[in-house]
Coordinates of C-alpha atoms in Angstrom, one line a residue:
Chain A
X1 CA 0.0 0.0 0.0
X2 CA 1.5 3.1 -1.0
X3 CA 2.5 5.3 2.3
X4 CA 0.1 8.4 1.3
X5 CA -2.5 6.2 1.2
X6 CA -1.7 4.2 4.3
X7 CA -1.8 7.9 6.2
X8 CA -4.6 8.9 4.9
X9 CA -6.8 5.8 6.1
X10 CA -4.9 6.1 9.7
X11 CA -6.2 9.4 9.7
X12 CA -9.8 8.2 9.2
X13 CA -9.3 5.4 11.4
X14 CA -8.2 8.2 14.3
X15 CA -11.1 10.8 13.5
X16 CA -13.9 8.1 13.4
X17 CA -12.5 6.7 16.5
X18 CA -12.0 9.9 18.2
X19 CA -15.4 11.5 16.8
X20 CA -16.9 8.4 18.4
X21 CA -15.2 8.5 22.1
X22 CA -16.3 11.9 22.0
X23 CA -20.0 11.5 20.9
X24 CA -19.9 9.1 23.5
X25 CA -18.3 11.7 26.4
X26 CA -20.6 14.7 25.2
X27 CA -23.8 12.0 25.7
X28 CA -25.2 12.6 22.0
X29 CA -24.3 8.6 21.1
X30 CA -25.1 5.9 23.2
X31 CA -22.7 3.6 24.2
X32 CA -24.4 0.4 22.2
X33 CA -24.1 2.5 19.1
X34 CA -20.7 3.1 19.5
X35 CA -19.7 -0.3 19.9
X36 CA -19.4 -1.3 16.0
X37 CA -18.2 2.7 15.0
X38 CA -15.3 1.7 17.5
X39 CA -14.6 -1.8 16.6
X40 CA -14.3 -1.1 12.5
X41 CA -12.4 2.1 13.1
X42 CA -9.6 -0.6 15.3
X43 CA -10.0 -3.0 12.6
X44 CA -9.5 -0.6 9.6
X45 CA -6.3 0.6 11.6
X46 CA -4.7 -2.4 12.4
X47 CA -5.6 -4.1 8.8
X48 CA -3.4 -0.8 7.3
X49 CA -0.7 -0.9 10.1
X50 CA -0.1 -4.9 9.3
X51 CA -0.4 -4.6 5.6
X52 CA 0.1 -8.8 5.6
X53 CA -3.2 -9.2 7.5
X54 CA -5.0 -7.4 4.6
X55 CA -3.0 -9.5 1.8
X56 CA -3.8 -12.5 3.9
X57 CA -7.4 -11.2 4.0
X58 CA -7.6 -10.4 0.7
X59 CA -6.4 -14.3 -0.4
X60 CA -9.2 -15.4 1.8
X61 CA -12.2 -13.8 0.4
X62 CA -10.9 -14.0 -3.1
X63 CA -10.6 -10.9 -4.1
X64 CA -8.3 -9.5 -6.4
X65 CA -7.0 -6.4 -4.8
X66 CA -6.4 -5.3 -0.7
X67 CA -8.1 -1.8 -1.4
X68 CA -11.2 -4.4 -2.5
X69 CA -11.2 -5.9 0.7
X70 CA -11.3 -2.4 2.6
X71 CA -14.0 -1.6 0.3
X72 CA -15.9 -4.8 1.0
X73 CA -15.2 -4.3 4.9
X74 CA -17.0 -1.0 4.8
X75 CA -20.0 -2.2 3.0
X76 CA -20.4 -5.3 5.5
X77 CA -19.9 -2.4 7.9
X78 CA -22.6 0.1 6.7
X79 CA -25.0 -3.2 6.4
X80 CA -24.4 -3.8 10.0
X81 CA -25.0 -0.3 10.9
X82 CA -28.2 -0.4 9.2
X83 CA -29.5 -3.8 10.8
X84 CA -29.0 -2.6 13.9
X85 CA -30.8 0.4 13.7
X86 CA -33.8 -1.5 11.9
X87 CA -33.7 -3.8 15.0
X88 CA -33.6 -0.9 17.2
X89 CA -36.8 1.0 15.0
X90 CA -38.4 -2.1 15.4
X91 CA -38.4 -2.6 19.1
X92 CA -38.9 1.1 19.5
X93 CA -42.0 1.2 17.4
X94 CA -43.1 -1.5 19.8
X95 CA -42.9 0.2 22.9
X96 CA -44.5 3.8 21.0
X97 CA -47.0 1.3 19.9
X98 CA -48.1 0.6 23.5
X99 CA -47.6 3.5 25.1
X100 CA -49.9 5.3 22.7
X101 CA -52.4 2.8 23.3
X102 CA -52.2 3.0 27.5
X103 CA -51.9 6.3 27.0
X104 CA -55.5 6.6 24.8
X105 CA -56.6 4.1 27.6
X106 CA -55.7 5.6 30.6
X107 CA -56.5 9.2 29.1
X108 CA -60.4 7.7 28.9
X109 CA -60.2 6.5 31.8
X110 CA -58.7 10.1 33.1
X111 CA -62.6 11.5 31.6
X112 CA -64.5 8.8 32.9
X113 CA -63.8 9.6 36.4
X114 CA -63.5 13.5 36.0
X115 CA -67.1 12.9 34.6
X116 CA -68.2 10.8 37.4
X117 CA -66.9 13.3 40.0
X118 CA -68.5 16.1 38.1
X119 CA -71.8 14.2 38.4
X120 CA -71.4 13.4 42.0
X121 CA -70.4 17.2 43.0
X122 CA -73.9 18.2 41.3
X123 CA -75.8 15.2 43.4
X124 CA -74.0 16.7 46.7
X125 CA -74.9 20.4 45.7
X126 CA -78.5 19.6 45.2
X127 CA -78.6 17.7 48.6
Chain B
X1 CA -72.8 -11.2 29.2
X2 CA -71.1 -8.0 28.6
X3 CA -70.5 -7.3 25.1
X4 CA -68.7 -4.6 23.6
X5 CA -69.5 -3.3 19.9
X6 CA -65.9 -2.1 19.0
X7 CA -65.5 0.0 16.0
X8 CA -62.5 1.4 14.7
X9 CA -62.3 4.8 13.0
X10 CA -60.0 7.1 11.5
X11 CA -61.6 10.3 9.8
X12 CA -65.3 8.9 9.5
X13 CA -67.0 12.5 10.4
X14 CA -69.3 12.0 7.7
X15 CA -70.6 8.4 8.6
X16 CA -69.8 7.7 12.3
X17 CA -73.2 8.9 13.8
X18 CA -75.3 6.8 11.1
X19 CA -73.6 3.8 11.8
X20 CA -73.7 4.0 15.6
X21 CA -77.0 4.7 15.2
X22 CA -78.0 1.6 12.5
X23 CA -76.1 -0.2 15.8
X24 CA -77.7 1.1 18.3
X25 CA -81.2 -0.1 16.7
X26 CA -80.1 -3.4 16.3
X27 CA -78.1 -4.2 19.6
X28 CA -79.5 -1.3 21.9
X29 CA -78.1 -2.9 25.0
X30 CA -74.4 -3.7 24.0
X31 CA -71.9 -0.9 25.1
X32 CA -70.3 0.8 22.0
X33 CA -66.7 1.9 21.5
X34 CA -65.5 4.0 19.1
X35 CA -61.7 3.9 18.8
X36 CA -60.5 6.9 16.8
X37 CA -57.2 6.8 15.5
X38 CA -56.1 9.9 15.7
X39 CA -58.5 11.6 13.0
X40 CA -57.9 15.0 11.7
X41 CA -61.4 15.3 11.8
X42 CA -64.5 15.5 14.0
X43 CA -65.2 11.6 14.5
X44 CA -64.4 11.6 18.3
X45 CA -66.7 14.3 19.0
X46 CA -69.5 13.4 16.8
X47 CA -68.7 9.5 18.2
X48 CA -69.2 11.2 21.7
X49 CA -72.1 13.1 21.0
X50 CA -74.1 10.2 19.5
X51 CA -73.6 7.9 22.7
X52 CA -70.6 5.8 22.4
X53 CA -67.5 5.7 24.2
X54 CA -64.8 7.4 22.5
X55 CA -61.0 6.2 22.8
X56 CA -57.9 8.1 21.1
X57 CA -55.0 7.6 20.1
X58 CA -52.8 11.0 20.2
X59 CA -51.6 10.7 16.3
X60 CA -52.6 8.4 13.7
X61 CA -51.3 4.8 14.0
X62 CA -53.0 2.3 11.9
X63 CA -56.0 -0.1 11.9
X64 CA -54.1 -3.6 13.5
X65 CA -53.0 -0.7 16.2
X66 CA -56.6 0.7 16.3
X67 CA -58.3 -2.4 17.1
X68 CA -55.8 -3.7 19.5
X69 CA -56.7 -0.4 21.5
X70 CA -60.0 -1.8 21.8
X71 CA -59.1 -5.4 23.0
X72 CA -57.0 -4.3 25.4
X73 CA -60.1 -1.8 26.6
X74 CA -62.6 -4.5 26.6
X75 CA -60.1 -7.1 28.5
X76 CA -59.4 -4.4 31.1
X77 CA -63.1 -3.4 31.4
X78 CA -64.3 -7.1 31.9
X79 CA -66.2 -7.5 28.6
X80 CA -67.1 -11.5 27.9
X81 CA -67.3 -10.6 23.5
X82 CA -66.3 -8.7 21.3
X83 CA -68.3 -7.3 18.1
X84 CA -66.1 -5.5 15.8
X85 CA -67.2 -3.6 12.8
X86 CA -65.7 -1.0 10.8
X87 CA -66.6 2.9 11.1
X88 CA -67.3 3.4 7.4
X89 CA -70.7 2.2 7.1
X90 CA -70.0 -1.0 5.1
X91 CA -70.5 -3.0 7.4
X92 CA -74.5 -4.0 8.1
X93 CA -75.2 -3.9 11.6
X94 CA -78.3 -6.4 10.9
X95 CA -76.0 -8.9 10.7
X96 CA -74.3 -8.5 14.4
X97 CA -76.9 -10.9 16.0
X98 CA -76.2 -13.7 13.6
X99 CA -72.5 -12.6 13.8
X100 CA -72.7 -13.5 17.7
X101 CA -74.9 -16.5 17.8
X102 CA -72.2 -19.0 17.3
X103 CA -70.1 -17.4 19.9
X104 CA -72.8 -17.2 22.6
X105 CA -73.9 -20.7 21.9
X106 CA -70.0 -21.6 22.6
X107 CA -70.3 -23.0 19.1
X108 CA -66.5 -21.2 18.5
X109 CA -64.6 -18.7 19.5
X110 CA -64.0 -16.6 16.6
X111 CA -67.1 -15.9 14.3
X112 CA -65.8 -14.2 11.4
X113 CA -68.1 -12.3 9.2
X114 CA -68.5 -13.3 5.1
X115 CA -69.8 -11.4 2.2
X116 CA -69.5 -14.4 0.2
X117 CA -71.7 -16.7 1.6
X118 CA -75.1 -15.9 0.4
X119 CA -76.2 -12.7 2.0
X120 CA -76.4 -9.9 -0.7
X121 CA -73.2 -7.9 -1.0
X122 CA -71.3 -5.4 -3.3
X123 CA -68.6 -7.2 -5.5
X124 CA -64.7 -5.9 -4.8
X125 CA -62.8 -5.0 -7.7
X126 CA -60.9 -8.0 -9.4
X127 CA -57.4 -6.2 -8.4
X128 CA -59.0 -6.7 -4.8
X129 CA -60.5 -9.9 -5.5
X130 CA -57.3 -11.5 -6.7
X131 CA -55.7 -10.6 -3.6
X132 CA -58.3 -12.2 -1.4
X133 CA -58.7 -15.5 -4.0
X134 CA -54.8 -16.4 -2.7
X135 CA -55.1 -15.3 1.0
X136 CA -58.3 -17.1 1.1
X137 CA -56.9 -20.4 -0.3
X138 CA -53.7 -20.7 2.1
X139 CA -56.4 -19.9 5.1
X140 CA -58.5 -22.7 3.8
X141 CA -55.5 -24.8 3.2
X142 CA -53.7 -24.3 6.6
X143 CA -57.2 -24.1 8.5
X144 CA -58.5 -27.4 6.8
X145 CA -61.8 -25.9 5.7
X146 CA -63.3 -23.4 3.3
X147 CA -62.7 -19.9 4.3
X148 CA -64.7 -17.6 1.8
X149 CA -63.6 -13.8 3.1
X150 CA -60.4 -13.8 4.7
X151 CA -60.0 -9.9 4.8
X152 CA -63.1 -9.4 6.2
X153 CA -62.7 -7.0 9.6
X154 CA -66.5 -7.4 10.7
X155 CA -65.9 -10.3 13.6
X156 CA -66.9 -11.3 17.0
X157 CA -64.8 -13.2 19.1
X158 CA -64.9 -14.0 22.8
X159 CA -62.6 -13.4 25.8
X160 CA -59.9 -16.3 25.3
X161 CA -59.8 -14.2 21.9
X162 CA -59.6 -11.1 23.6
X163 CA -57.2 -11.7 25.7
X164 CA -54.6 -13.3 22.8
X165 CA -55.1 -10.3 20.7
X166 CA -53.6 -8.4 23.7
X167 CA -50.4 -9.8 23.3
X168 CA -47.8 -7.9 21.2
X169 CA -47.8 -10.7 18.5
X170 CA -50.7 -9.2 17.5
X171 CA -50.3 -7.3 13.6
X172 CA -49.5 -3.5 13.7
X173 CA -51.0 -3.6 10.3
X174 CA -53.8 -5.2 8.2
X175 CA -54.1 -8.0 10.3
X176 CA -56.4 -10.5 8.3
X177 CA -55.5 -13.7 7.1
X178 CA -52.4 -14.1 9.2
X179 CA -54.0 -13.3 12.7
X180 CA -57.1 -16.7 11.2
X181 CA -54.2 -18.3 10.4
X182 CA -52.4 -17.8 14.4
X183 CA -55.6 -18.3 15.9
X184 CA -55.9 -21.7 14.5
X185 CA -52.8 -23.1 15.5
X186 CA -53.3 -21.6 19.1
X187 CA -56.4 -24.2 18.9
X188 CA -59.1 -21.6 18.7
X189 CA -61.9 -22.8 16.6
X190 CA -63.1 -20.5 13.5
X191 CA -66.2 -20.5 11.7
X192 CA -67.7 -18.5 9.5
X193 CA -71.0 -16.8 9.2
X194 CA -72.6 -14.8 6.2
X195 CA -73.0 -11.1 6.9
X196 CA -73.9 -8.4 4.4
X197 CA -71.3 -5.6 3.1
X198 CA -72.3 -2.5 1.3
X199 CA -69.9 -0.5 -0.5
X200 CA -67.4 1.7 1.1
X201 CA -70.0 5.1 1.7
X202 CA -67.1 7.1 3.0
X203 CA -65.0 7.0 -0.2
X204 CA -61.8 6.6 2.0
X205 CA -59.6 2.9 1.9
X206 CA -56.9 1.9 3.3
X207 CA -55.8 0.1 0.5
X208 CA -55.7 2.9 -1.9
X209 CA -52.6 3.2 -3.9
X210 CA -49.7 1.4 -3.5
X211 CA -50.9 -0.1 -0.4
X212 CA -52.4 -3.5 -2.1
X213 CA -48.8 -4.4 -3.2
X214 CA -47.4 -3.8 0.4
X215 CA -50.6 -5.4 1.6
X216 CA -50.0 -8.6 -0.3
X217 CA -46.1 -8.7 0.6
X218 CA -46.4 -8.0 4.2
X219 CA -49.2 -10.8 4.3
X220 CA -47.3 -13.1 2.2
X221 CA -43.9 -13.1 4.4
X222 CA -46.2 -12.7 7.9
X223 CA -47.8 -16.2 7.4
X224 CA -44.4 -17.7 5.7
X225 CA -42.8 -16.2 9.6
X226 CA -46.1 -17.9 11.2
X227 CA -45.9 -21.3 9.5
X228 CA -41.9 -21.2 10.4
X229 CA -42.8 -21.3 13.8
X230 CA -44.1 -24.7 13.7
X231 CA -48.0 -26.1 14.2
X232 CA -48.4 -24.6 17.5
X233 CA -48.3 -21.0 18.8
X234 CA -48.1 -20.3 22.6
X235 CA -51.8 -18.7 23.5
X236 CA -50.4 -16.8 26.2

């Protein structure tokens, strides 16, 4: 790998990883998203530090070039990204599901008495 | 007996006082729920106004959603049955005490409503009809017995019923042939009875545009997900 291109992917590696620690410190991402930002940004790094890993890799899944494999890797990356937050919409739709409904119920409920104590503050009155 | 008439309504303004009313001369001693799904409309008042209880949700959350709302209110509340017709007059309320008799009798526990055996009602289109031709055969096929209308929403079911439907396995959306198909292999016995169906007064459908091609997917891979569970579902 040619050294201006190993730099520059050690320099994404470090941002990603960095933005991530950071997202992480200032509360905006939680730390069960950060888990596979970290974890790729660690793998990226130390598949361009050991340039053999990546040739080995590379021989392994059959393809043809090592920037293929880093290519790959990120699309396996973004696919798990993605799966995880349709897991996550799914579950949270869930729980929005039946909290809008206990809400609806309990909001009926909330009426029902406020009419029956109405109704029993005009028997009182006219006895 | 407590029964509950449940109906389901999402911006029905125009129709939801005739058909409470059409109800309430059938079955004037059933409770009647009205479960508006967050209409942009006046349904919920006019619902309140002509004597049924009205239930809503804050924004607009879908029919399967809609009509869970309602079991949950009627297992809460104590209710034995539930009736369940839709708010957009197509349903005839004449039928509901046919509709109930075999549940009553403890004949089944799921009485589903069909416009295709006998009584007089309008014919869907053949886009429509397609789509219910193929649920209805798999139904048939997995229930071991002609089902005629698979799709149809106008039911009544009794508590065991009720209280599955409260469970979260229960379909956000369009929950037809794949909720027959569930109830069978929980061992719940459905029948079917012949109801009338007029044509949609309201003009609004919920399968309007691309909506029958989602419909038919999201029924197709729900009861491939139900059969992959094996011949029995948990009831609990």
């Amino acid at each position: 790998m040619p050294v201006r291109q190993q730099i520059f992917a050690i320099i994404i590696c470090i941002i990603v990883f960095a933005a991530a620690i950071d997202l992480v410190r200032r509360r905006m991402l939680r730390e069960e998203y950060s888990v596979l930002w970290l974890t790729t940004s660690v793998v990226m790094f130390a598949l361009v530090i050991k340039y053999d890993w990546l040739e080995a890799l590379t021989r392994f899944i059959g393809a043809s070039l090592p920037t293929t494999t880093l290519f790959i890797g990120s699309i396996v990356f973004l696919m798990l990204i993605s799966v995880q937050f349709s897991i996550k919409i799914s579950r949270l739709t869930n729980q929005m599901k039946n909290m809008v409904q206990d809400n609806a119920l309990l909001r009926a409920e909330l009426d029902r008495l406020g009419k029956g104590a109405v109704r029993s503050g005009v028997d009182n009155s006219k006895a | 007996m407590k029964i509950l008439v449940l109906i389901p309504a999402f911006n029905e303004a125009s129709v939801i006082a005739v058909v409470i009313a059409d109800i309430r001369r059938v079955v004037p001693e059933y409770d009647i729920l009205v479960v508006n799904d967050g209409s942009s409309d006046a349904t919920a008042s006019i619902a309140e106004s002509a004597g049924a209880t009205v239930i809503s949700h804050s924004f607009n959350m879908g029919y399967g959603v809609t009509i869970q709302t309602g079991y949950k209110y009627a297992f809460f509340n104590g209710f034995d049955i539930i009736v369940q017709i839709d708010g957009d007059g197509q349903h005839d309320p004449t039928c509901i005490p046919n509709l109930l008799k075999p549940v009553l009798s403890h004949e089944t526990d799921f009485a589903l409503g069909s416009r295709f055996l006998g009584a007089e009602s309008y014919e869907p289109v053949w886009a429509r009809r397609l789509g219910m031709t193929l649920f209805r055969i798999i139904v048939s096929w997995k229930l071991g017995k002609k089902i005629t209308d698979s799709t149809s929403g106008f039911q009544a079911f009794n508590r065991s019923v009720i209280s599955f439907f409260t469970s979260d396995a229960f379909p956000n959306d369009y929950p037809d042939a794949d909720v027959l198909i569930t109830l069978h292999l929980a061992g719940f016995r459905v029948n079917e009875v012949s109801v009338r169906m007029h044509n949609n007064i309201s003009g609004t459908s919920m399968h309007s545009g691309l909506m029958p091609l989602y419909y038919t997917f999201k029924m197709l891979l729900s009861i491939f997900v139900i059969l992959l569970h094996g011949t029995q579902v948990d009831r609990r």
